[in-house]
mmCIF file of C-alpha atoms in Angstrom:
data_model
loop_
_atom_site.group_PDB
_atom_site.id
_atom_site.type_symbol
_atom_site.label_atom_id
_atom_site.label_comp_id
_atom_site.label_asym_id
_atom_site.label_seq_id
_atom_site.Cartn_x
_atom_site.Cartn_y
_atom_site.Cartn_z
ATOM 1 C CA UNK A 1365 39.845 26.556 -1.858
ATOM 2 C CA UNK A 1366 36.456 25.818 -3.555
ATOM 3 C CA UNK A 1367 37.105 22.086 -3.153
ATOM 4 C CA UNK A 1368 38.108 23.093 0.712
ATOM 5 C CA UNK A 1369 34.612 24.408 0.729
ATOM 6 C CA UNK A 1370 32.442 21.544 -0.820
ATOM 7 C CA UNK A 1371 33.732 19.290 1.541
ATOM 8 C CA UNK A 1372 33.171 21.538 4.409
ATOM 9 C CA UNK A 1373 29.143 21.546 2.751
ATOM 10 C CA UNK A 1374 29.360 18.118 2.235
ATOM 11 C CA UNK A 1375 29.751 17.339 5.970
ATOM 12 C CA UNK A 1376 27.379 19.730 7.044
ATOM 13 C CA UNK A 1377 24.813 18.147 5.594
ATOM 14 C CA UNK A 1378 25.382 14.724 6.090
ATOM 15 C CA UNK A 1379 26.252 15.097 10.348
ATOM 16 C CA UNK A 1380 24.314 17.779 11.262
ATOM 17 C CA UNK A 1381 26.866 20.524 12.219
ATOM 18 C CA UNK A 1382 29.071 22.630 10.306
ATOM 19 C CA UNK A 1383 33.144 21.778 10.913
ATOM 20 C CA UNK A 1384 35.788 24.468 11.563
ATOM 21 C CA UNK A 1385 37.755 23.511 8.884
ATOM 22 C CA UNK A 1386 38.574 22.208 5.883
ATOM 23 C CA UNK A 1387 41.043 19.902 7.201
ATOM 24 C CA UNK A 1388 38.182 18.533 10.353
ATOM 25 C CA UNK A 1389 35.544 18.352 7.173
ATOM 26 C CA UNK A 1390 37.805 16.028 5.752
ATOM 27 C CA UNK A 1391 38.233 13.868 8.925
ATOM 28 C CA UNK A 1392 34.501 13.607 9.171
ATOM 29 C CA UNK A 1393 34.224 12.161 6.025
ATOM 30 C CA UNK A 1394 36.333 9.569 6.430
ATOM 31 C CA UNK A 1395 35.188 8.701 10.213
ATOM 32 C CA UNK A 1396 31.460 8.035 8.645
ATOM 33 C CA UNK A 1397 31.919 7.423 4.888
ATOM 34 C CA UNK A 1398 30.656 10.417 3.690
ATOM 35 C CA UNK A 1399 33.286 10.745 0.615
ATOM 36 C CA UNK A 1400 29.974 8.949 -1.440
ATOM 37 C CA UNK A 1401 27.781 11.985 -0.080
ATOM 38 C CA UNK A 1402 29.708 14.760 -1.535
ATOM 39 C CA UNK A 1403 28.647 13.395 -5.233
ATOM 40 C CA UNK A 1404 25.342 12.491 -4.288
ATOM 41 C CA UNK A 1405 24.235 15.935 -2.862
ATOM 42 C CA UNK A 1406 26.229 18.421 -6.136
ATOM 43 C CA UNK A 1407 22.602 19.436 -6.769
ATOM 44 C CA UNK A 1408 22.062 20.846 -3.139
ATOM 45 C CA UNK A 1409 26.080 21.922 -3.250
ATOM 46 C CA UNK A 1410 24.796 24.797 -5.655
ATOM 47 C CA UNK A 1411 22.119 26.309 -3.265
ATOM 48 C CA UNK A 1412 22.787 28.468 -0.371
ATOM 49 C CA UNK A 1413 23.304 26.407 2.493
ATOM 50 C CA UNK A 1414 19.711 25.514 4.599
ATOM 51 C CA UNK A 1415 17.298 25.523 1.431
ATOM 52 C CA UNK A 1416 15.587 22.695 -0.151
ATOM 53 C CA UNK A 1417 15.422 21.962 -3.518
ATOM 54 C CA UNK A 1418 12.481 22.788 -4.991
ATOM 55 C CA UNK A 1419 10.958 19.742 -6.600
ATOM 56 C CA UNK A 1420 11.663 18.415 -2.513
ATOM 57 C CA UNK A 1421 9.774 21.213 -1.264
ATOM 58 C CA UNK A 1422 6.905 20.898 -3.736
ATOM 59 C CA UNK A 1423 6.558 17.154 -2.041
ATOM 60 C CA UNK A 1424 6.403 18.102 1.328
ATOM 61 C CA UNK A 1425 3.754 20.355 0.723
ATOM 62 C CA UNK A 1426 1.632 19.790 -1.903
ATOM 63 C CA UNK A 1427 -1.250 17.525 -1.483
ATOM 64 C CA UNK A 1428 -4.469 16.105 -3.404
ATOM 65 C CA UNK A 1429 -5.820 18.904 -5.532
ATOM 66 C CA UNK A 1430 -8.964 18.135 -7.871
ATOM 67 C CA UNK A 1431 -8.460 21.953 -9.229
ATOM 68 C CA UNK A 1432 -8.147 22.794 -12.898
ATOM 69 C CA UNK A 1433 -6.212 25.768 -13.054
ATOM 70 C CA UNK A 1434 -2.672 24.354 -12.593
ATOM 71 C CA UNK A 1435 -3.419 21.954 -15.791
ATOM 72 C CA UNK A 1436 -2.311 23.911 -19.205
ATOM 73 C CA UNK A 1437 -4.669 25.212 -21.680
ATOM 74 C CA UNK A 1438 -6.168 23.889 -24.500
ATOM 75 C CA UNK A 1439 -3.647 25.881 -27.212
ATOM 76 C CA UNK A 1440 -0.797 24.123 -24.791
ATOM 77 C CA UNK A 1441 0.050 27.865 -22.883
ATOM 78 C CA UNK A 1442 0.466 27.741 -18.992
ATOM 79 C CA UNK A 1443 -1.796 29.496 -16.596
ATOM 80 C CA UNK A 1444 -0.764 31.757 -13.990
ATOM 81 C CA UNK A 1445 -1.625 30.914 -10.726
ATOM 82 C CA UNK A 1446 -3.601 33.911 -9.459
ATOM 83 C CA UNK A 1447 -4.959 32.282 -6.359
ATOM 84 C CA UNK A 1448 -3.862 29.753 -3.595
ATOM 85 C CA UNK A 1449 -5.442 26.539 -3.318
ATOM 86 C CA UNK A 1450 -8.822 26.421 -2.037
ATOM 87 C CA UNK A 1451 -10.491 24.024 0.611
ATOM 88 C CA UNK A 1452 -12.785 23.426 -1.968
ATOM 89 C CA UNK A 1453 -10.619 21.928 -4.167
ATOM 90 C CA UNK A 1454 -9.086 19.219 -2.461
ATOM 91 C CA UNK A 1455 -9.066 15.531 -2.619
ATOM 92 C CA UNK A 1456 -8.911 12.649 -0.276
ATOM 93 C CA UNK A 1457 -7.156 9.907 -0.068
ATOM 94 C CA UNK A 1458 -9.149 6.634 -1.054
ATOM 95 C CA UNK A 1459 -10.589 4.569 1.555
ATOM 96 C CA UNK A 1460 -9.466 1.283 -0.037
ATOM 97 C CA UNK A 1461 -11.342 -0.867 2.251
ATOM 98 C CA UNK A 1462 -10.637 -4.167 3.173
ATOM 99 C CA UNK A 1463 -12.421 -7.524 4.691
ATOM 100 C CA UNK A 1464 -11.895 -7.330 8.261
ATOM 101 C CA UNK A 1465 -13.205 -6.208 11.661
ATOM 102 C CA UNK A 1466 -14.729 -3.250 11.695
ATOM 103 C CA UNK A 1467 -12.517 -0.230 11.342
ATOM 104 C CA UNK A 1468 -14.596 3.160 11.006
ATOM 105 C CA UNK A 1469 -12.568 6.746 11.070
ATOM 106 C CA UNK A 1470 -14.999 9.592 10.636
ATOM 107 C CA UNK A 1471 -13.583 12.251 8.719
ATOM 108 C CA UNK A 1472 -14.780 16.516 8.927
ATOM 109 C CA UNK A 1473 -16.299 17.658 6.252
ATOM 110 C CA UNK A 1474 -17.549 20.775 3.944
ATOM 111 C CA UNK A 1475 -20.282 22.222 6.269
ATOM 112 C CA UNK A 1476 -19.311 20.449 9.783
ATOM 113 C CA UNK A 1477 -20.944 17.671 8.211
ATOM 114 C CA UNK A 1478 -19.517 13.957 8.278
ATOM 115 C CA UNK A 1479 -18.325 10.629 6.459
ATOM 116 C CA UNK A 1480 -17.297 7.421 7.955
ATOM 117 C CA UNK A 1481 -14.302 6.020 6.074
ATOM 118 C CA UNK A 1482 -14.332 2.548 6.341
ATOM 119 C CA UNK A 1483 -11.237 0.714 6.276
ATOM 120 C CA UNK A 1484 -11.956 -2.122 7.343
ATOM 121 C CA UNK A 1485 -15.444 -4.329 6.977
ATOM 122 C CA UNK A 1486 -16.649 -8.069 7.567
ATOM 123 C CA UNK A 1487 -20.370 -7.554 7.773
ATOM 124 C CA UNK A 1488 -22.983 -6.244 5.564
ATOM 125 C CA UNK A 1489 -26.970 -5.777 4.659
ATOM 126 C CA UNK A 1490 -27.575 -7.914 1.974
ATOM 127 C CA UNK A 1491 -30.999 -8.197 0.225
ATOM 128 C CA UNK A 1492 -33.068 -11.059 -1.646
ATOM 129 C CA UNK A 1493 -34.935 -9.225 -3.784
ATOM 130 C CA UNK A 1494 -37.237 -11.649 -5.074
ATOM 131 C CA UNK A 1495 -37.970 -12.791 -1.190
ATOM 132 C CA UNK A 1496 -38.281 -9.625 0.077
ATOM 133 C CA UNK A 1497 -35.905 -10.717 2.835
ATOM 134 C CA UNK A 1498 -33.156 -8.686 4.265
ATOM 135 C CA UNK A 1499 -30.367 -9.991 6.660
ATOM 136 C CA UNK A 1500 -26.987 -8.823 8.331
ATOM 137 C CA UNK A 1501 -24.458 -11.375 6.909
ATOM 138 C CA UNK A 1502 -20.822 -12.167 6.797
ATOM 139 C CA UNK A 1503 -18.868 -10.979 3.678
ATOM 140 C CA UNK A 1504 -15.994 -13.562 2.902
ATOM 141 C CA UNK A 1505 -14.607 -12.568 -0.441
ATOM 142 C CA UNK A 1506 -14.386 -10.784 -3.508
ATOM 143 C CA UNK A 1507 -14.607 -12.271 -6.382
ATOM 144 C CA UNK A 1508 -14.849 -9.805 -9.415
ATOM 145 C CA UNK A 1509 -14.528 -6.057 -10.049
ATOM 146 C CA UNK A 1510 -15.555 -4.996 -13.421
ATOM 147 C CA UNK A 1511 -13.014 -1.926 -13.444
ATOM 148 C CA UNK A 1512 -10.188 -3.155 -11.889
ATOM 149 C CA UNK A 1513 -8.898 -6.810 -11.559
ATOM 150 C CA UNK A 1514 -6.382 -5.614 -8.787
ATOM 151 C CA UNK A 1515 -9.103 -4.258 -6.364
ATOM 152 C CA UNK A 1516 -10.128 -8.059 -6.694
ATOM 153 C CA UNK A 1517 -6.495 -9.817 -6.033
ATOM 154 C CA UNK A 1518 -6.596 -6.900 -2.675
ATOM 155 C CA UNK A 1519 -9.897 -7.970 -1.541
ATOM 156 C CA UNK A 1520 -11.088 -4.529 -1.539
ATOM 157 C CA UNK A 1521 -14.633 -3.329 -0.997
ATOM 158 C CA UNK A 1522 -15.764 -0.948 -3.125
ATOM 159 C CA UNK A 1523 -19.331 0.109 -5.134
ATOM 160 C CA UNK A 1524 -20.201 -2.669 -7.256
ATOM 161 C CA UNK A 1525 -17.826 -5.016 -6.840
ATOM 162 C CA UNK A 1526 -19.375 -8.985 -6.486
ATOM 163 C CA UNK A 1527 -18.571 -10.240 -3.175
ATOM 164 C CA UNK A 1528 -19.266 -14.103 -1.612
ATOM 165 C CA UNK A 1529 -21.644 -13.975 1.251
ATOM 166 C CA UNK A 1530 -22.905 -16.604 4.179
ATOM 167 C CA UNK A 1531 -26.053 -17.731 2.931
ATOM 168 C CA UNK A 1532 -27.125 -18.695 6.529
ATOM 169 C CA UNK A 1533 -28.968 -16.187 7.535
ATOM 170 C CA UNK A 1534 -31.181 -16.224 4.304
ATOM 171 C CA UNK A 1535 -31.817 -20.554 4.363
ATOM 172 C CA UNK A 1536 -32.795 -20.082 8.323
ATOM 173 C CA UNK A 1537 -35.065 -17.486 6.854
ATOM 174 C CA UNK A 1538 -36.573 -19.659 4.227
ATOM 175 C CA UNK A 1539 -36.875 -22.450 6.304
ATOM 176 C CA UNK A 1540 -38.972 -20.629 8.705
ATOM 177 C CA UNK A 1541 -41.354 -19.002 6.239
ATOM 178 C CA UNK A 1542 -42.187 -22.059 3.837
ATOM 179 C CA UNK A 1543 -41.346 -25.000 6.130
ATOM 180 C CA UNK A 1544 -39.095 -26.081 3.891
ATOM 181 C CA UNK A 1545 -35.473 -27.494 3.388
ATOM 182 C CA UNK A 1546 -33.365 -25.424 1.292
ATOM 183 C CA UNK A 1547 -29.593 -26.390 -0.228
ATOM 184 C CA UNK A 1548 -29.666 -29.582 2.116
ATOM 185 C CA UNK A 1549 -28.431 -33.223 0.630
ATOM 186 C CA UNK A 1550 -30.428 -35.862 0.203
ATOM 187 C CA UNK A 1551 -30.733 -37.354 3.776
ATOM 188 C CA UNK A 1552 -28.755 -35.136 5.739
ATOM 189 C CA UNK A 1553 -29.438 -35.098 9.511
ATOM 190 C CA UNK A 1554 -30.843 -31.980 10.491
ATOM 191 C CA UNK A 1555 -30.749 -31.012 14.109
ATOM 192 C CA UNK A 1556 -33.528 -30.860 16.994
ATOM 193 C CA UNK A 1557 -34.067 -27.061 16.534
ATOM 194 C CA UNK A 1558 -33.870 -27.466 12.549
ATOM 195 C CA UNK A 1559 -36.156 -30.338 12.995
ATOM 196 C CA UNK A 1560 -38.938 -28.687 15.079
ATOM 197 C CA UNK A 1561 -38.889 -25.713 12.464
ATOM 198 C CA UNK A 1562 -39.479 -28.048 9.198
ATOM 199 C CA UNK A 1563 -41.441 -30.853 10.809
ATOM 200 C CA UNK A 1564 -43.157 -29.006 13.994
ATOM 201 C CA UNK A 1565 -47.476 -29.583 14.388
ATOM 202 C CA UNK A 1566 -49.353 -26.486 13.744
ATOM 203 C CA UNK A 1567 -53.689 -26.176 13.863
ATOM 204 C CA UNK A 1568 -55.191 -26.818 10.797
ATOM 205 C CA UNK A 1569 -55.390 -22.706 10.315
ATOM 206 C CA UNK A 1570 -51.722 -22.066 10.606
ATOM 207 C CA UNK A 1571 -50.736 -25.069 8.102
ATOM 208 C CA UNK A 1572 -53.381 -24.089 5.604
ATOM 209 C CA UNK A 1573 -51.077 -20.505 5.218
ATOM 210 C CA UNK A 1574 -48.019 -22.783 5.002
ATOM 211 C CA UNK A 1575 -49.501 -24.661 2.195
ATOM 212 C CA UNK A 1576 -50.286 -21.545 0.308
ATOM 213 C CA UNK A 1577 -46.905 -20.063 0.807
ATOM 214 C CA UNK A 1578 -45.492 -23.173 -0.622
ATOM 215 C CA UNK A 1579 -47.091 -22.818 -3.655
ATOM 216 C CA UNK A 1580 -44.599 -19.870 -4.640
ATOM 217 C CA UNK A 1581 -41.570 -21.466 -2.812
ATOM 218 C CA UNK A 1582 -39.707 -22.227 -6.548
ATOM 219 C CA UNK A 1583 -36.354 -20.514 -6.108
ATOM 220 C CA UNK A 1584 -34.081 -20.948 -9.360
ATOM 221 C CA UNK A 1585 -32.039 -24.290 -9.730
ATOM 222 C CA UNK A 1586 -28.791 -21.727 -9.598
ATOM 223 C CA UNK A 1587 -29.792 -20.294 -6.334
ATOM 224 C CA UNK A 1588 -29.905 -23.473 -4.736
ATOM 225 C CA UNK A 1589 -26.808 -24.734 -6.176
ATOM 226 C CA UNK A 1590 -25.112 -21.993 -4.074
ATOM 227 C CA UNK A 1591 -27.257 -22.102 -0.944
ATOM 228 C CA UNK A 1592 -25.721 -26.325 -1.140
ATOM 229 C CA UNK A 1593 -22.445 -24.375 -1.196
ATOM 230 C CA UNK A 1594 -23.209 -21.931 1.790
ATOM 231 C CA UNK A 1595 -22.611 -18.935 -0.390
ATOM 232 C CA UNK A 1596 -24.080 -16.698 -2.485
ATOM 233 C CA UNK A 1597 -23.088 -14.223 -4.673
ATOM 234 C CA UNK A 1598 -23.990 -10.204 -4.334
ATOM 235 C CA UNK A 1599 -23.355 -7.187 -4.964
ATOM 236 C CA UNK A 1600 -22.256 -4.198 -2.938
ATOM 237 C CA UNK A 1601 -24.678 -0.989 -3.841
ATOM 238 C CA UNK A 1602 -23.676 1.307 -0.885
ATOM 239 C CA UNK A 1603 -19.871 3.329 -0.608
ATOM 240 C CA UNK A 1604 -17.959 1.907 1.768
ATOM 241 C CA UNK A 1605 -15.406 4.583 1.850
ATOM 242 C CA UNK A 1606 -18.201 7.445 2.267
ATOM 243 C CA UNK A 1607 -21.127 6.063 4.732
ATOM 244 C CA UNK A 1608 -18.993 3.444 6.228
ATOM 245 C CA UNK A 1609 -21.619 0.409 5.485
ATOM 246 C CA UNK A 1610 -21.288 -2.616 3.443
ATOM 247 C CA UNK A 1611 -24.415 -2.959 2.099
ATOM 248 C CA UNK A 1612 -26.010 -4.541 -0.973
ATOM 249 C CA UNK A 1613 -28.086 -7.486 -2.994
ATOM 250 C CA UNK A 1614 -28.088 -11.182 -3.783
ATOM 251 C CA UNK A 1615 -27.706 -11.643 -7.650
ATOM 252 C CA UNK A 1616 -30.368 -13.549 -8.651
ATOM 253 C CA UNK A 1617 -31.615 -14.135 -12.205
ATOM 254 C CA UNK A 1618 -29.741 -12.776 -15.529
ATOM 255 C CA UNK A 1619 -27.529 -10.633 -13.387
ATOM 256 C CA UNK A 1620 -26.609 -13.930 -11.541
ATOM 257 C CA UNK A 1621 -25.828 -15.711 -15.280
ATOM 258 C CA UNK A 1622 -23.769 -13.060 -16.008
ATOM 259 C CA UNK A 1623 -21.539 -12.257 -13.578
ATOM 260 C CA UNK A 1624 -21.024 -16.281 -13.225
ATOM 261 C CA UNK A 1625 -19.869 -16.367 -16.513
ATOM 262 C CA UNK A 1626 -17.765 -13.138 -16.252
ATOM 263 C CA UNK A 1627 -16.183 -15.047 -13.068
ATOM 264 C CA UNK A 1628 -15.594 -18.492 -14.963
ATOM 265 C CA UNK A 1629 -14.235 -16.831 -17.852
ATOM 266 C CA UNK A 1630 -11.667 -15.229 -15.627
ATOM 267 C CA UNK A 1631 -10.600 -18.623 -13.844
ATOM 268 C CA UNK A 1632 -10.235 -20.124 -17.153
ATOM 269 C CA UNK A 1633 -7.282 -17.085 -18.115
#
């Protein structure tokens, strides 16, 4: 009779309605192969019919909780749970953020206040320090993470990470202000408008303030390696996942020796 029963359970839960009979229970089974489901579900066979076990319902409901209480003490004793969970206490999911077109959610938060989740960006601030220059340019790849070598193999954007960026936007720049080539070959053909920026007549006034800019217009020999590249390395200073921006600065300097070696050493693995 108890075996009578089980299967009657058994079908129950795998079609969805409860047969008359043990003798219909067992021509369920067999109709959809459901003699494999009566050993598979002996846990649930030993609850009460329409309950969930309870490691199942912890998973539908729990989520991220940055609380403290449910940990155990120091002396290895548990802690009651004298309160529910508290908005307060609750974690987000992370933003992981990837190179792409822009994808912004803005998310509700503690005082009606708001963040903008970026989950997807392909554009970003980036600043030469040293040039005082700042310009909206293309991110096209990460290239090191100093916590986490698989935030690198995803591409994702994160605080601090070293990202590749077009160098365009910084050379036109450059070009402009000193009237000067910058990361060009030797005998490269520039074009008309690149032509009447470098080579174009000014007054005597005008190219006396060009010549004094070009007195400072030394940029490091590993600068202009990677402006003959078309990219330059920087870093990301802002939080992607919080403010929803991409923003950051060109290495430049000992920070630039660094993180080139840091990069090299990893190719070389």
């Amino acid at each position: 009779m108890a075996a009578d029963e089980q299967m009657r359970r058994a079908c129950h839960i795998g079609i969805g309605r409860f047969p008359e009979s043990a003798e219909h229970a067992r021509v369920h089974c067999a109709d959809t192969n459901l003699g494999e489901l009566r050993t598979q579900s002996r846990a649930l066979l030993l609850q009460p019919a329409g309950l969930v076990a309870p490691s199942d319902h912890a998973a539908l409901h729990s989520g991220i909780s940055r609380d403290n209480w449910h940990k155990r003490r120091k002396t290895g004793g548990k802690r009651k749970p004298y309160h529910k969970k508290r908005k307060y206490e609750l974690g987000r999911p992370p933003a992981n953020t990837k190179i792409g077109p822009r994808r912004i959610h803005t998310v509700r938060v503690r005082g009606g206040n708001k963040k903008y989740r970026a989950l997807r960006l392909d554009v970003g601030n980036f600043s030469w320090g040293s040039e005082c220059c700042t310009r909206k340019t293309r991110i096209i790849d990460v290239v090191y993470n100093a916590s986490n070598n698989e935030l690198v193999r995803t591409k994702t954007l994160v605080k601090n990470c070293i990202v590749l960026i077009d160098s365009t936007p910084y050379r036109q720049w450059y070009e402009a202000h000193y009237a000067l080539p910058l990361g060009r070959k030797k005998g490269a053909k520039l074009t008309p408008e690149e032509e009447e920026i470098l080579n174009k007549k000014r007054s005597k006034k005008i190219q006396k303030k060009y010549d004094e800019r070009k007195k400072n217009a030394k940029i490091a020999s590993i600068l202009e390696e990677q402006f003959q590249q078309g990219k330059l390395l920087a870093c990301i200073a802002s939080r992607p996942g919080q403010c929803g921006r991409a923003d950051g600065y060109v290495l430049e300097g000992k920070e630039l020796e660094f993180y080139l070696r840091k990069i090299k050493a990893r190719k070389g693995k």
